[in-house]
Amino acid sequence: MSHEAQPAVGRGKVILLGEHFVVYGVEALAAGIDRGVEAVARPAERTSLRVAPWGTAHTGEGDEDLDRALAAVLPEGGPPLRIDATVALPAGAGLGCSAALGVAVVRAIAAHRGEAPTDAEVAERALAWERVFHGNPSGIDNTMAAHGGVALYQKGEPLVPIPTRGRLRLVIGNSGESASTKEMVASVARQRGRDEARFAKTCEAVTSLVRNARLAIEAGDAHGLGRLMDLNQHLLSGLMLSTPRLEEMIGAAREAGATGAKLTGSGGGGCMIAVVEDEATGARVREAIEAMGAEAFVAEAGR
Ligand code: PMV
């Protein structure tokens, strides 16, 4: 009987609250979503990584980022492998696509070798992959891609998993506008430099939003969480991180019944997220965003 290997999985992630301020030591809430990357490794004559639907192939020996990332996670002296990965996330939109791919590839290689690494070990191996793309990554993407669930993240501190009551339902919409995280982070730094005392007050406000959001998640209170996300969005747009398109998508999501909505990640484009209470509202919110010509999907987070 032929035995087809089960695909290995890496999850996409969203930042629920606290992006940007997390750079200055504020806690952020992140979630691994049920959409990401699947990968399978099989014996082959030559090592290769093929990524669908991008249609790209890499050997680990070229000088493209994906070659260098693959080389960073291939075990030394191992037999050649053909790795087939399928990506179900938009790339470069703040959903942790590269980390999800890294985690899926690391897990596929480990499964092929008969190893069963823990989530923490997978996250650690995938950090070498992420470094190729992000230089000095905070570690949130590879950690969430490996662990899933909802977690509190603070720079330099171990991740704190947050138990959820039921699964968190989100609608994620991609504005299609591309933004550079580096530039958005630099713009916040400039604004902070102009009025440090005011920025410190905003950090305090976000800290309290994040703490209350944690309690709302633990209590399964989608209304409370939504309201706190709306307030977080207000502070993010005050720092000019939102765009007219993101605002329109966020407004449409609220109008269609979301309990709250905000940009997620770097802003200046990329994705927005909305919290919904049930499946029917999720479908309505997704349709409202799609009606604006944007890509949207329903995702669940939590364990
Ligand atoms: O757009 P993303 O998912 O890469 O998120 C960037 C998050 C920031 O807080 C803006 C930057 C950071 O390093 O945490």
CSV table of C-alpha atoms and ligand atoms in Angstrom, one decimal, residues 13 15 19-20 22-23 94-95 138 141 181 185 264-266, ligand 1:
chain,number,residue,atom,x,y,z
A,13,LYS,CA,-0.9,35.4,11.8
A,15,ILE,CA,-1.9,41.2,15.2
A,19,GLU,CA,1.2,46.7,16.5
A,20,HIS,CA,3.8,49.5,16.3
A,22,VAL,CA,5.0,46.7,20.5
A,23,VAL,CA,8.3,48.2,19.0
A,94,GLY,CA,1.4,41.5,7.0
A,95,LEU,CA,-0.1,38.0,7.5
A,138,SER,CA,11.0,40.2,16.3
A,141,ASP,CA,5.7,35.6,13.0
A,181,THR,CA,6.9,47.9,7.4
A,185,VAL,CA,7.9,52.0,11.7
A,264,THR,CA,-3.4,44.8,11.2
A,265,GLY,CA,0.3,44.9,11.1
A,266,SER,CA,2.3,47.8,9.6
B,1,PMV,O1,3.0,44.0,9.0
B,1,PMV,P1,3.6,43.0,9.9
B,1,PMV,O2,2.7,41.9,10.2
B,1,PMV,O3,5.0,42.6,9.5
B,1,PMV,O4,3.7,43.7,11.3
B,1,PMV,C1,4.6,44.7,11.6
B,1,PMV,C2,4.3,44.9,13.1
B,1,PMV,C3,5.0,46.2,13.6
B,1,PMV,O5,4.5,46.3,15.0
B,1,PMV,C4,4.5,47.4,12.8
B,1,PMV,C5,6.5,46.2,13.5
B,1,PMV,C6,7.2,45.2,14.5
B,1,PMV,O6,8.4,44.9,14.2
B,1,PMV,O7,6.5,44.7,15.4
